Amino acid sequence: MILLPPAEHYKSSSGVDIYRISMMLFPNGFVGHAYVLDGAGVLTLVDTGSGMGSSNDDLLDGFQQLRDRFGVSFSLRDIRRVIITHGHLDHFGGLAFVKQHADAEVGIHELDRRVLTDYEERVIVATKALGIYFDRAGIQPELRETLFEMYGFAKKHLTSIDVDLNIADEQVIDGMEFIHTPGHCPGQVCIRLGNVLLSADHVLSRATPHQSPESITHYMGLDHYADSLRKLLRYEGIELALGGHEDPIHDLYGRVHAIRASHNRKLDRIRKIMRDNGAPMTISQISAAMYPDVKDYHILLALEEAGAHIEYLYQHGHLSIANLEEYERDANPAILYALHE
Ligand SMILES: [Zn+2]
Ligand SMILES: [Zn+2]
């Protein structure tokens, strides 16, 4: 059994009390954090967990821990504002539960707003785009069906929810400075509070945040992500970064450089795989060579991760399409990429 980290307390140089609550987001042991901000206007909750498995109970238990360990007097029903850092299920899936308990306004960056307000439409649009991507990536029909089943499964229990507050880049609300950092998700925001940055899924302490091609969703992709990493370097004086998962980051700038280096290594690895293969390859083939041991949902994540890097190489002139005639003739043929050296 995986033990959740206990609730934690941090204080920003701007005087905001930041409380971290950890939740089991998926039953497979995937842990994430919500943050309660006391001192940035009304009592604010940043992210809500997934709403699945024990996530909602863990959130309630987290508030109990805050009362027991730090002597706060508030509970979930005192929350008056919820900020969703980005439109991923593990961050907003618990929003309906939170709204049942608390009379709170909801804020999200405008590029992820539709994920909340038009959820059913968003699932259809995203599924359609993913199908076209699978065709172009050269996925075999049996795997395609399995991937769609896994993709759709977690999304069924949610419905649309109203948004009250549109967040934009560089907006400041009650001392929360929003920084739009697209890449991992189109509407990904980080929140700066004095010397503390809530880095959400833009920067994590151990994992390099998941990437997916912009050809599936606008404002994702490695180019946007790299720009957003560079953008953070312009914000000086951040001494602590608190992510949506994993551990606090004490050297944000060092971590940003390490993540950039990790993506450069992946780009090099794709070039080597293609060079060693000696013939044009599909995204599916490159992904299988990069991540030979992945199973289940991780096959989909691997296809997106590899695809984001292949898209980057193509956009930057390192690859070309080897089967252009077929590409012109057919609706969505599997694309064979050749390496330029
Ligand atoms: Zn995410
Ligand atoms: Zn996440």
Coordinates of C-alpha atoms and ligand atoms in Angstrom, one line a residue, residues 86 88 91 184 201, ligand 1:
H86 CA -4.8 23.2 -16.3
H88 CA -6.3 17.6 -17.1
H91 CA -6.5 18.3 -11.5
H184 CA 2.1 20.2 -21.2
D201 CA 2.5 20.2 -14.1
Ligands
ZN1 ZN -1.2 17.5 -16.4

